[in-house]
Coordinates of C-alpha atoms in Angstrom, one line a residue:
M1 CA 8.8 40.1 -7.1
L2 CA 8.2 36.5 -8.0
F3 CA 8.7 35.1 -4.4
P4 CA 7.6 36.7 -1.1
K5 CA 10.3 37.6 1.3
F6 CA 10.7 35.6 4.5
Y7 CA 10.2 38.7 6.6
N8 CA 6.6 38.8 5.4
K9 CA 4.6 37.9 8.6
R10 CA 1.7 36.4 6.7
F11 CA 4.1 34.1 4.8
K12 CA 5.8 33.1 8.0
H13 CA 2.5 32.1 9.6
I14 CA 1.5 30.1 6.5
T15 CA 4.9 28.4 6.4
V16 CA 4.6 27.4 10.1
L17 CA 1.1 26.1 9.6
I18 CA 2.2 24.0 6.6
S19 CA 5.2 22.6 8.5
L20 CA 3.0 21.7 11.4
A21 CA 0.5 20.0 9.1
I22 CA 3.2 18.0 7.3
C23 CA 4.7 16.9 10.7
T24 CA 1.2 15.9 11.9
L25 CA 0.5 13.9 8.8
I26 CA 3.9 12.1 9.1
I27 CA 3.2 11.2 12.7
L28 CA -0.4 10.1 12.0
N29 CA 0.8 8.0 9.0
G30 CA 3.3 6.2 11.2
Y31 CA 0.6 5.6 13.9
L32 CA -2.1 4.6 11.5
S33 CA 0.0 2.3 9.3
H34 CA 1.6 0.5 12.2
D35 CA 0.0 -2.8 13.1
T36 CA -1.2 -3.3 16.6
N37 CA 1.4 -5.3 18.5
Q38 CA 0.1 -8.8 19.3
V39 CA 2.4 -9.3 22.3
K40 CA 1.2 -6.0 23.8
I41 CA -2.5 -6.9 23.3
E42 CA -1.9 -10.4 24.9
N43 CA -0.1 -8.9 27.9
E44 CA -3.0 -6.4 28.4
A45 CA -5.4 -9.4 28.1
I46 CA -3.6 -11.3 30.9
I47 CA -3.6 -8.2 33.1
Q48 CA -7.4 -7.9 32.6
F49 CA -7.9 -11.6 33.2
K50 CA -6.1 -11.5 36.5
A51 CA -8.0 -8.4 37.6
S52 CA -11.4 -9.9 37.0
A53 CA -10.7 -13.6 37.8
N54 CA -12.0 -13.4 41.4
R55 CA -15.3 -12.0 40.4
Y56 CA -16.0 -13.4 36.9
N57 CA -16.0 -17.0 35.6
P58 CA -17.9 -17.8 32.4
K59 CA -18.5 -21.3 33.6
Q60 CA -20.5 -20.2 36.6
M61 CA -23.8 -19.2 34.9
T62 CA -23.7 -22.2 32.5
Y63 CA -23.4 -24.5 35.5
V64 CA -26.1 -22.6 37.4
V65 CA -28.5 -23.0 34.4
F66 CA -27.9 -26.7 34.2
Q67 CA -28.5 -26.9 38.0
Y68 CA -31.8 -25.2 37.4
L69 CA -32.7 -27.7 34.8
T70 CA -31.8 -30.5 37.2
A71 CA -33.9 -28.9 40.0
F72 CA -36.8 -28.6 37.6
N73 CA -36.4 -32.3 36.8
K74 CA -36.4 -33.3 40.5
K75 CA -39.5 -31.2 41.1
K76 CA -41.3 -33.0 38.3
H77 CA -40.5 -36.5 39.7
T78 CA -40.9 -35.8 43.4
N79 CA -43.5 -33.0 43.5
H80 CA -41.1 -31.1 45.8
P81 CA -41.1 -27.3 45.4
L82 CA -38.5 -25.8 43.0
T83 CA -35.4 -24.7 44.8
S84 CA -33.3 -22.5 42.6
N85 CA -31.8 -19.0 43.1
I86 CA -32.0 -18.2 39.4
G87 CA -35.6 -18.9 38.5
G88 CA -39.0 -20.3 39.2
D89 CA -41.7 -22.4 37.6
F90 CA -42.0 -20.3 34.5
G91 CA -38.4 -19.5 33.6
I92 CA -35.3 -17.8 34.9
W93 CA -34.2 -14.3 35.8
F94 CA -31.4 -12.6 34.0
H95 CA -29.0 -9.7 34.6
W96 CA -26.1 -8.8 32.3
D97 CA -23.9 -8.4 35.4
D98 CA -24.0 -12.2 36.0
W99 CA -23.1 -13.1 32.4
V100 CA -20.6 -10.5 31.2
D101 CA -17.4 -9.3 32.8
L102 CA -18.4 -5.8 33.7
S103 CA -15.2 -5.1 35.7
A104 CA -14.3 -2.2 33.4
G105 CA -17.3 -0.3 34.8
N106 CA -16.6 -1.0 38.5
T107 CA -15.7 2.6 39.3
K108 CA -19.3 3.5 38.6
L109 CA -21.0 0.2 39.4
N110 CA -19.5 -1.0 42.7
Q111 CA -21.6 1.4 44.7
V112 CA -24.7 0.7 42.6
R113 CA -24.3 -3.1 43.4
K114 CA -24.2 -2.4 47.1
Q115 CA -27.3 -0.1 47.0
H116 CA -29.3 -2.4 44.7
P117 CA -28.2 -6.0 45.1
S118 CA -30.9 -7.4 42.8
G119 CA -30.2 -4.9 40.1
G120 CA -31.4 -1.4 39.1
C121 CA -29.6 1.9 38.7
P122 CA -30.0 5.5 39.9
N123 CA -31.1 7.9 37.2
N124 CA -27.7 9.7 37.0
I125 CA -25.9 6.4 36.4
Q126 CA -28.5 5.4 33.8
R127 CA -27.9 8.7 31.9
Y128 CA -24.2 8.3 32.1
G129 CA -24.4 4.8 30.4
A130 CA -27.0 5.8 27.8
F131 CA -24.9 8.7 26.4
S132 CA -23.0 7.7 23.3
G133 CA -19.3 8.5 24.0
F134 CA -17.7 11.7 22.7
P135 CA -15.9 11.1 19.3
F136 CA -12.5 11.8 20.9
E137 CA -13.2 10.3 24.3
S138 CA -10.6 7.9 25.4
M139 CA -11.2 4.2 24.7
R140 CA -11.0 3.4 28.4
S141 CA -13.7 5.9 29.1
K142 CA -15.9 4.5 26.3
I143 CA -15.5 1.0 27.7
T144 CA -16.4 2.1 31.2
R145 CA -19.5 3.9 29.7
S146 CA -20.4 0.8 27.7
K147 CA -20.4 -1.5 30.8
V148 CA -22.6 0.9 32.7
D149 CA -24.9 1.0 29.7
L150 CA -25.1 -2.8 29.6
Y151 CA -25.7 -3.0 33.4
C152 CA -28.3 -0.2 33.6
N153 CA -30.1 0.2 30.3
Q154 CA -29.8 -2.8 27.9
E155 CA -32.8 -5.0 27.6
V156 CA -32.3 -8.6 28.8
P157 CA -32.7 -11.5 26.4
K158 CA -36.2 -12.9 25.8
R159 CA -34.9 -16.5 26.1
I160 CA -31.8 -18.6 26.6
V161 CA -31.1 -21.4 24.2
I162 CA -28.6 -24.0 25.4
A163 CA -26.7 -26.4 23.1
T164 CA -26.6 -29.9 24.6
D165 CA -25.3 -33.1 23.1
K166 CA -28.3 -33.7 20.8
S167 CA -30.5 -30.6 20.9
F168 CA -31.0 -27.0 21.7
V169 CA -33.1 -26.5 24.9
E170 CA -34.9 -23.2 25.3
L171 CA -35.5 -21.4 28.6
P172 CA -37.8 -18.4 28.8
V173 CA -36.4 -15.3 30.6
V174 CA -39.1 -14.0 33.0
G175 CA -37.5 -10.8 34.2
E176 CA -34.4 -8.8 35.2
K177 CA -32.7 -9.7 38.5
R178 CA -29.2 -10.3 39.6
F179 CA -28.1 -13.7 40.8
V180 CA -26.6 -13.2 44.2
E181 CA -24.2 -16.0 44.2
S182 CA -23.6 -18.0 47.4
K183 CA -20.3 -19.2 48.7
Q184 CA -21.3 -22.7 47.8
S185 CA -22.0 -21.8 44.2
K186 CA -18.6 -20.1 44.0
K187 CA -17.0 -23.2 45.4
N188 CA -18.8 -25.4 42.9
T189 CA -18.0 -23.3 39.8
K190 CA -14.7 -21.6 40.4
N191 CA -12.6 -24.3 38.7
L192 CA -14.8 -26.8 36.8
S193 CA -12.6 -29.7 35.8
Q194 CA -12.8 -32.0 32.8
E195 CA -14.8 -34.4 34.9
D196 CA -17.4 -31.7 35.4
K197 CA -17.6 -31.1 31.6
D198 CA -18.2 -34.8 31.1
S199 CA -20.8 -35.1 33.9
K200 CA -24.5 -35.8 33.3
E201 CA -25.2 -32.2 34.2
F202 CA -24.3 -31.3 30.6
Q203 CA -26.0 -34.2 28.8
D204 CA -29.3 -34.4 27.1
S205 CA -32.4 -35.4 29.1
D206 CA -35.8 -36.3 27.8
D207 CA -37.2 -34.4 30.8
Y208 CA -35.7 -31.2 29.5
H209 CA -37.7 -31.7 26.3
M210 CA -40.9 -32.3 28.1
M211 CA -40.6 -29.2 30.2
F212 CA -39.0 -26.7 27.9
G213 CA -38.9 -25.8 24.2
Y214 CA -36.3 -27.7 22.3
K215 CA -35.1 -28.5 18.8
N216 CA -33.2 -31.7 18.0
F217 CA -30.1 -31.4 15.9
K218 CA -30.8 -32.1 12.2
K219 CA -28.5 -33.8 9.7
F220 CA -26.9 -31.5 7.2
E221 CA -27.9 -31.9 3.5
K222 CA -25.6 -32.0 0.5
E223 CA -27.7 -29.3 -1.2
I224 CA -30.6 -27.1 -0.1
D225 CA -32.8 -25.5 -2.7
I226 CA -34.5 -22.2 -1.6
E227 CA -37.8 -20.9 -3.0
Y228 CA -37.7 -17.7 -5.0
S229 CA -40.4 -16.3 -2.8
D230 CA -38.0 -16.4 0.2
F231 CA -36.1 -13.5 -1.5
I232 CA -39.2 -11.2 -1.8
F233 CA -40.2 -9.0 1.0
N234 CA -41.8 -5.6 1.1
I235 CA -42.4 -4.0 4.5
K236 CA -45.2 -1.8 3.3
D237 CA -47.1 -4.7 1.6
E238 CA -46.7 -6.7 4.8
I239 CA -48.2 -3.8 6.8
V240 CA -51.1 -3.4 4.4
R241 CA -51.8 -7.2 4.5
L242 CA -51.8 -7.3 8.3
K243 CA -53.9 -4.1 8.7
E244 CA -56.5 -5.7 6.5
K245 CA -56.6 -8.7 8.9
W246 CA -56.7 -6.3 11.8
N247 CA -59.6 -4.3 10.4
R248 CA -61.6 -7.6 9.9
R249 CA -60.7 -8.5 13.5
Y250 CA -59.2 -11.7 12.1
I251 CA -55.6 -11.5 13.4
W252 CA -53.6 -13.6 15.8
V253 CA -51.9 -12.0 18.8
L254 CA -48.5 -12.8 17.4
E255 CA -49.5 -11.2 14.1
K256 CA -50.6 -8.0 15.9
K257 CA -47.2 -7.8 17.6
Y258 CA -45.6 -8.3 14.2
L259 CA -47.6 -5.5 12.7
D260 CA -46.7 -3.2 15.6
M261 CA -43.0 -4.0 15.1
L262 CA -43.2 -3.4 11.3
E263 CA -44.9 -0.1 11.8
W264 CA -42.4 1.0 14.4
A265 CA -39.5 -0.1 12.1
N266 CA -41.0 1.8 9.1
H267 CA -41.2 4.9 11.3
L268 CA -37.7 4.3 12.6
I269 CA -36.2 4.2 9.1
D270 CA -38.0 7.3 7.9
F271 CA -37.0 9.4 10.9
S272 CA -33.7 8.0 12.0
G273 CA -31.7 10.1 9.6
S274 CA -28.1 8.9 9.4
N275 CA -28.2 6.8 12.6
E276 CA -27.2 3.2 12.5
Y277 CA -29.0 0.6 14.6
F278 CA -26.0 -1.4 15.6
K279 CA -23.2 0.6 17.3
N280 CA -19.5 0.0 17.2
P281 CA -16.8 1.3 19.5
W282 CA -15.7 4.1 17.1
K283 CA -12.0 5.0 17.0
F284 CA -10.3 8.0 15.5
K285 CA -7.8 5.6 13.9
D286 CA -10.6 3.7 12.3
S287 CA -12.1 6.7 10.6
L288 CA -8.9 7.6 8.7
T289 CA -8.0 4.1 7.6
S290 CA -11.6 2.9 6.8
K291 CA -10.9 -0.1 9.0
I292 CA -14.1 0.3 11.1
H293 CA -14.0 -2.2 13.9
A294 CA -16.7 -4.8 13.8
Y295 CA -16.7 -5.2 17.5
A296 CA -20.2 -4.8 18.9
Y297 CA -21.0 -2.0 21.4
P298 CA -21.6 -2.3 24.4
F299 CA -19.9 -5.7 24.6
Y300 CA -16.5 -4.6 23.4
Q301 CA -13.8 -5.0 26.1
R302 CA -10.5 -4.5 24.2
S303 CA -8.8 -5.3 21.0
L304 CA -8.3 -9.0 20.4
T305 CA -5.2 -10.9 19.3
D306 CA -5.4 -12.9 16.1
G307 CA -5.5 -16.1 18.1
E308 CA -8.5 -14.9 20.2
R309 CA -10.4 -13.9 17.1
Q310 CA -9.7 -17.1 15.3
S311 CA -10.7 -19.1 18.4
I312 CA -14.0 -17.2 18.9
A313 CA -14.8 -17.5 15.2
Q314 CA -14.4 -21.3 15.2
H315 CA -16.6 -21.8 18.2
M316 CA -19.2 -19.4 17.0
I317 CA -19.5 -20.9 13.5
Q318 CA -20.2 -24.3 14.9
T319 CA -23.0 -23.0 17.2
W320 CA -24.6 -20.8 14.5
F321 CA -24.9 -23.4 11.8
Q322 CA -26.1 -26.1 14.2
F323 CA -28.7 -23.7 15.5
A324 CA -29.8 -22.6 12.0
Q325 CA -30.0 -26.2 10.8
A326 CA -32.0 -27.3 13.8
N327 CA -34.5 -24.5 13.2
G328 CA -34.7 -24.8 9.5
L329 CA -33.1 -21.4 8.9
K330 CA -31.2 -21.2 5.6
S331 CA -27.9 -19.3 5.6
W332 CA -24.5 -19.5 3.9
L333 CA -21.0 -17.9 4.1
G334 CA -20.6 -14.5 2.4
D335 CA -18.1 -11.8 1.8
S336 CA -14.7 -12.2 3.5
S337 CA -15.6 -15.5 5.1
L338 CA -16.4 -17.0 1.8
L339 CA -13.2 -15.6 0.4
G340 CA -11.3 -17.3 3.2
W341 CA -13.0 -20.6 2.6
S342 CA -12.1 -20.4 -1.1
Y343 CA -8.4 -20.5 -0.3
N344 CA -8.1 -23.1 2.5
G345 CA -11.4 -23.7 4.2
I346 CA -10.7 -21.5 7.2
D347 CA -11.3 -17.8 8.0
L348 CA -9.0 -15.1 7.0
P349 CA -6.7 -14.4 10.0
W350 CA -7.2 -10.6 9.8
S351 CA -10.9 -10.7 9.5
L352 CA -12.8 -8.7 12.1
N353 CA -16.0 -10.7 11.9
I354 CA -17.8 -13.7 10.2
D355 CA -20.1 -12.8 7.3
I356 CA -23.3 -14.7 6.8
H357 CA -26.0 -14.2 4.1
M358 CA -29.6 -15.4 4.1
P359 CA -32.8 -14.8 2.2
I360 CA -34.8 -11.8 3.4
R361 CA -37.8 -14.0 4.4
Q362 CA -35.6 -16.3 6.4
L363 CA -34.1 -13.2 8.2
D364 CA -37.7 -12.0 8.8
R365 CA -38.4 -15.3 10.5
L366 CA -35.2 -15.1 12.5
G367 CA -36.3 -11.8 13.8
R368 CA -39.8 -12.9 14.6
D369 CA -38.9 -16.1 16.4
F370 CA -35.4 -15.6 17.8
N371 CA -34.6 -11.9 18.2
K372 CA -32.9 -11.2 21.5
T373 CA -31.9 -14.8 22.1
L374 CA -28.8 -15.8 24.1
L375 CA -27.2 -18.9 22.7
I376 CA -25.0 -21.0 25.0
E377 CA -22.3 -23.2 23.4
N378 CA -22.2 -26.8 24.5
P379 CA -19.9 -26.6 27.5
R380 CA -18.0 -29.7 26.3
F381 CA -16.5 -27.5 23.6
G382 CA -16.1 -24.1 25.3
N383 CA -17.6 -21.2 27.2
G384 CA -19.2 -19.3 24.4
K385 CA -22.3 -17.2 24.9
Y386 CA -23.7 -15.4 21.9
Y387 CA -26.4 -12.8 21.8
L388 CA -28.6 -12.7 18.7
E389 CA -30.1 -9.4 17.8
V390 CA -32.1 -8.5 14.6
S391 CA -32.3 -4.9 13.6
P392 CA -35.9 -3.7 13.1
T393 CA -34.8 -1.9 9.9
Y394 CA -34.1 -5.1 8.0
G395 CA -35.4 -5.3 4.5
K396 CA -35.6 -1.6 3.8
Q397 CA -32.9 0.6 2.4
A398 CA -31.5 3.2 4.8
I399 CA -28.0 4.7 4.9
K400 CA -25.3 2.5 3.3
S401 CA -23.4 2.1 6.5
D402 CA -26.5 0.6 8.1
S403 CA -26.2 -2.6 6.1
I404 CA -26.0 -5.1 8.9
E405 CA -29.4 -6.5 9.6
A406 CA -28.7 -9.0 12.4
R407 CA -25.7 -10.0 14.4
L408 CA -24.7 -12.8 16.7
V409 CA -22.3 -11.3 19.3
D410 CA -19.8 -13.0 21.6
I411 CA -20.9 -11.2 24.8
N412 CA -17.5 -11.3 26.4
S413 CA -15.5 -9.7 23.5
G414 CA -17.9 -8.0 21.1
Y415 CA -16.7 -10.1 18.2
S416 CA -19.6 -10.9 16.0
I417 CA -21.2 -12.8 13.1
E418 CA -22.7 -10.1 10.8
I419 CA -25.8 -11.2 8.9
K420 CA -27.1 -9.6 5.7
S421 CA -30.1 -10.6 3.6
L422 CA -30.5 -11.1 -0.1
M423 CA -33.7 -9.7 -1.6
F424 CA -35.4 -9.2 -5.0
H425 CA -37.1 -6.0 -6.1
S426 CA -38.8 -6.0 -9.5
D427 CA -38.8 -2.3 -9.7
V428 CA -35.0 -1.9 -9.1
Q429 CA -32.6 -2.7 -11.9
P430 CA -29.0 -3.8 -11.3
P431 CA -26.0 -1.8 -12.5
K432 CA -24.4 -2.6 -15.9
K433 CA -21.5 -4.3 -14.3
F434 CA -23.8 -7.0 -12.9
W435 CA -24.3 -8.4 -16.4
K436 CA -20.6 -8.7 -17.3
H437 CA -20.2 -12.1 -15.6
L438 CA -23.0 -13.6 -17.7
A439 CA -21.6 -15.5 -20.6
N440 CA -24.5 -15.3 -23.1
S441 CA -28.0 -14.0 -23.8
D442 CA -29.6 -17.1 -22.3
E443 CA -27.8 -16.6 -19.0
K444 CA -28.8 -12.9 -19.1
Y445 CA -32.4 -13.8 -19.8
E446 CA -32.5 -16.4 -16.9
A447 CA -30.7 -14.2 -14.4
V448 CA -32.5 -13.1 -11.3
A449 CA -30.8 -10.0 -9.8
T450 CA -30.9 -10.0 -6.0
H451 CA -29.1 -7.6 -3.7
T452 CA -28.1 -6.9 -0.1
K453 CA -29.3 -3.8 1.8
D454 CA -26.1 -2.0 0.8
W455 CA -26.6 -2.9 -2.9
E456 CA -24.2 -5.8 -3.3
W457 CA -25.7 -7.6 -6.3
Q458 CA -25.9 -11.4 -6.8
N459 CA -27.5 -13.5 -9.5
L460 CA -29.8 -15.9 -7.6
R461 CA -28.8 -18.7 -10.0
D462 CA -25.2 -18.4 -8.6
T463 CA -26.6 -18.6 -5.0
I464 CA -29.0 -21.5 -5.0
P465 CA -29.1 -24.3 -4.4
I466 CA -26.7 -23.7 -1.5
R467 CA -24.4 -26.6 -0.9
H468 CA -22.7 -28.2 2.1
T469 CA -19.0 -27.8 2.9
Y470 CA -16.7 -27.6 5.9
F471 CA -15.4 -24.2 7.2
E472 CA -13.0 -24.3 10.2
G473 CA -13.8 -28.0 10.2
T474 CA -17.5 -27.6 10.9
S475 CA -20.5 -28.1 8.6
V476 CA -21.7 -25.0 6.8
Y477 CA -23.4 -23.9 3.6
I478 CA -21.9 -21.9 0.7
P479 CA -23.4 -20.4 -2.5
H480 CA -23.7 -22.7 -5.5
N481 CA -21.2 -20.9 -7.7
V482 CA -18.5 -19.5 -5.4
T483 CA -16.3 -17.9 -8.1
R484 CA -19.1 -15.8 -9.5
Y485 CA -20.4 -14.9 -6.1
L486 CA -17.0 -13.7 -5.0
S487 CA -16.4 -11.8 -8.3
N488 CA -19.6 -9.8 -7.7
I489 CA -18.2 -8.7 -4.4
Y490 CA -14.5 -8.3 -5.0
K491 CA -14.4 -7.9 -8.8
D492 CA -11.6 -10.5 -9.2
K493 CA -9.3 -8.3 -7.2
F494 CA -8.5 -10.8 -4.4
I495 CA -9.8 -14.1 -5.7
N496 CA -6.4 -15.4 -6.8
A497 CA -4.1 -13.0 -4.9
T498 CA -1.2 -14.3 -2.8
Y499 CA -0.5 -11.0 -1.1
I500 CA -3.2 -9.1 0.7
G501 CA -2.4 -6.4 3.1
D502 CA 0.2 -7.6 5.6
Y503 CA -0.2 -11.3 4.8
N504 CA 1.1 -13.6 2.1
Y505 CA -0.4 -17.0 1.1
Q506 CA 2.0 -19.9 1.4
R507 CA 0.7 -22.8 -0.7
D508 CA 2.9 -25.4 0.9
L509 CA 1.3 -24.7 4.3
R510 CA -2.1 -23.7 2.9
L511 CA -2.0 -20.7 5.2
W512 CA -2.0 -16.9 5.2
V513 CA 1.2 -15.9 7.0
P514 CA 2.0 -12.5 8.4
N515 CA 4.8 -10.8 6.4
D516 CA 6.7 -10.0 9.5
V517 CA 6.8 -13.8 10.3
C518 CA 8.1 -14.7 6.9
N519 CA 7.2 -12.9 3.6
T520 CA 7.7 -16.0 1.4
S521 CA 8.0 -19.8 1.8
P522 CA 11.5 -20.8 2.8
K523 CA 13.4 -22.9 0.2
N524 CA 14.4 -25.5 2.8
F525 CA 12.3 -28.5 3.6
R526 CA 9.8 -27.4 6.3
F527 CA 8.5 -30.5 7.9
I528 CA 9.8 -32.8 10.6
N529 CA 9.2 -36.0 8.6
K530 CA 9.8 -36.3 4.9
D531 CA 7.0 -38.9 4.7
D532 CA 4.5 -37.0 6.9
Y533 CA 3.6 -33.3 6.3
S534 CA 1.4 -33.0 9.4
Q535 CA 4.2 -31.6 11.6
L536 CA 6.0 -28.4 10.8
S537 CA 9.6 -28.0 12.0
L538 CA 10.6 -24.8 13.9
K539 CA 13.0 -23.9 11.1
G540 CA 10.2 -24.5 8.6
A541 CA 8.0 -22.2 10.6
C542 CA 10.5 -19.4 10.1
N543 CA 11.6 -20.0 13.7
K544 CA 8.2 -18.8 15.0
E545 CA 6.3 -21.0 17.5
S546 CA 3.2 -19.1 16.6
L547 CA 3.3 -20.3 13.0
K548 CA 4.1 -23.8 14.0
D549 CA 1.1 -23.7 16.4
E550 CA -1.2 -22.4 13.7
Y551 CA -0.1 -25.1 11.3
Q552 CA -0.8 -27.8 13.8
I553 CA -4.3 -26.4 14.4
T554 CA -5.2 -26.1 10.8
E555 CA -3.4 -28.9 9.0
K556 CA -6.3 -31.4 9.1
L557 CA -8.8 -28.6 8.3
T558 CA -7.0 -27.4 5.2
T559 CA -6.1 -30.9 4.0
R560 CA -9.8 -31.8 4.0
H561 CA -10.6 -28.6 2.0
R562 CA -7.9 -29.4 -0.5
E563 CA -9.1 -33.0 -1.0
L564 CA -12.8 -32.0 -1.4
N565 CA -12.5 -28.7 -3.2
S566 CA -9.8 -28.8 -5.9
N567 CA -12.5 -27.1 -7.9
I568 CA -14.2 -24.6 -5.5
D569 CA -17.3 -24.6 -7.7
K570 CA -17.8 -28.3 -7.7
A571 CA -16.8 -30.4 -4.7
K572 CA -16.0 -34.1 -4.9
D573 CA -18.8 -36.4 -4.0
Y574 CA -19.2 -37.2 -0.3
D575 CA -21.9 -37.8 2.3
P576 CA -21.8 -35.1 5.0
N577 CA -23.4 -37.5 7.4
Q578 CA -20.6 -40.0 6.9
L579 CA -17.7 -37.5 6.7
K580 CA -18.1 -36.0 10.2
D581 CA -17.1 -32.6 11.4
L582 CA -13.5 -32.3 12.6
P583 CA -12.9 -31.5 16.3
I584 CA -12.5 -27.9 17.5
M585 CA -8.7 -27.6 17.7
R586 CA -8.5 -24.0 19.0
K587 CA -8.6 -23.5 22.8
D588 CA -11.5 -21.6 24.2
V589 CA -10.3 -18.0 24.9
W590 CA -11.1 -18.1 28.7
E591 CA -9.4 -21.5 29.0
Y592 CA -6.3 -20.2 27.1
F593 CA -5.7 -17.3 29.6
N594 CA -6.7 -19.4 32.6
D595 CA -4.0 -22.0 31.7
I596 CA -1.4 -19.2 31.3
V597 CA -2.3 -17.3 34.5
H598 CA -2.5 -20.5 36.6
R599 CA 0.6 -21.9 34.9
T600 CA -1.0 -25.2 33.9
V601 CA 1.0 -25.0 30.7
D602 CA 4.5 -23.9 29.8
H603 CA 3.7 -22.4 26.4
T604 CA 1.3 -19.9 24.8
N605 CA -0.1 -22.3 22.0
W606 CA -3.7 -22.3 21.0
Y607 CA -3.6 -25.9 19.8
N608 CA -6.3 -27.8 21.8
G609 CA -5.1 -31.4 21.1
V610 CA -2.2 -33.5 22.3
S611 CA 1.0 -32.6 20.5
S612 CA 3.0 -35.5 19.1
N613 CA 6.2 -33.6 19.7

C-alpha cells in the first residue's frame, strides 16, 4: 500500500500530534506577531501609578538631597551641627527603597520593613530575591522577585551626582540605610509646584563646590579628535604593567584597586561560561521573535508605551552628554540611535534603548572613575534618576550576547542607554566585507580596522574626528562619516528605507508613523495654516490626536535637523555655542501620569509646551 490506513493507531497518534503542533504554531504566531496594545499598557501604568502614589514620589529624595546640601551650607557658615536625616559630615546614606518604586515587591517586603526599619533582610528573603527567575515564571512573579533583589541584595551607588544649573555636584554615599521619612518631609515633597522647581534650592551655589566634588558644564566643540591610543587596550598587558609596579612596591592605592579589579574581571571572563553580566527580564515571547527587551533587570517595572520610552530617552540623552562633556569623556551615537538621527534628528519610535559608542580607553576611565554612580537630572527639567554601571568584562571578548559593556539605567523603568566600546587589535584581521566600502587602494592602505566586543567593524577614519550635532534637540556627537558608519552596521538595508517593521516614514512630517495610524501620507493638505507648517490639523494627522501631539513635539527638532544636515556627512557651518539646544518638549513620565490621575489636564498629550490651538 502506498498510504497507511486511518485505523493504524500509530498513524492516528502522529496525525493528532501534527495537528496539535500546527494549531499551536498558528496561535503562537498570532500572539507573537501582534503588537502590544498601547492603550492597554497606558491603562496598566495608570493603575500602577495610583497604587503607589501614596508611598512613592520621585521628587522626594531629590528635594531631600538639596535640603542636605543646604544644611551643610548652613553648618559651614554658622558652625552649627549638621541636622539631616539622610547624611552626616562625610556623605549621605542610601537605600534603594527610598529611590525606586518597590511597590511590586510589597507582598514580600512590607513585613521586612516593619522588622528592619533602617534596612536589612532575613536570609530567606535575600535568597528569594537573589534567585534568577524560572524561564517560564510569570512576569508578575519575576517583577516581584526583582524588587526584592533590589531591596535586599543590590549594592548601593558609590556616589550621587546631581545636575544643577551650571555644574554636576558629587555627593559620596557612605553606607546603606533607609531614610525614615517624617510627616513634615512628606508634606513638603508630596506636590512640589513650579515655584519649588524655580526656587534657590535647585540653583548652583559656590558653597557646594567648596564642600563637594563638582564639574562645571563645558561648552560643546564643533569637532573632537581622538588619539589612536584611546582605541588600544589589552587587559593582560595592563595586569602585567601594574604587577611590575606592585612588585617594585611603587604603586598607588587606586592603581592597586584597579589591578585587583582587572584580575577579577579576567577570572570572571574565563570562568563565567555563557553568563552575561547585565541581566534582562527575559520573556518567552522575546526568545522566539529575537526582540530581546533592553529593559534592565532588576529595575524593570512593566512594558512602556512609545510615549514613555521617547520621553525617558530625551531626558536621558541630555543628562548623559552633559555629564560626558563635563568630565572629558568622548562618546557618540551608534547603531539604531544613529540611524534614527540620520532620518530626522530624533530617536526611532520603536527603539528599546539608546546606543552609545566610545573608545575602549575612555570606557576604561568611565569604569574606574564613575562605576556605580547615580545621576540625578536637573529637577527643572524632570525627575530622571539614572544608574551608571560598567561591566568588569569590558574590553575582552566573551560570548556574543554579552556585548554591552556599560549602561545608564533609568531606575524607575529599566530603560537604558547601552554603551559599547570600539577597540583595535593588531593581531585580529577584519572580515572581507569590511574592505568593500573602501573606494581605492589608498583608502585600504590608510584604513584602521576597529571593532566592538561583538565584532561590529568600523574604519577609524570614518569615526574620528567625531562631530557635534543635535539629537532630540540636545547637543551630542556623531561619527565623522555617518553613511559609512551605518553601512558597516546595517549593510545599506535600512539607510534609505521608508518602511521598517510596523512603521512608515512620512517625509512631509519628517516622522516615522505607525502603519495602523496611517500607512502613507494623505493626499490632502495636512496643516492648519498654508503659510505655516508648524501646526498639523487633526485631519492631516489621520484623525489621530497622538500623531498631532507627536508632530507638535518634534516639529522644531526635525526642522533644525533638515536645515543643518541636508548632507548627513557634512553639516552646514554653525557655532554650537551660538545655536543653543532646544527645550525638552516631552513631559517627564511621572508628571504625565500625575497630571492624568489628578485631572490637571483634559488630554493625554506628551507635549510639554503651551499649545497655540
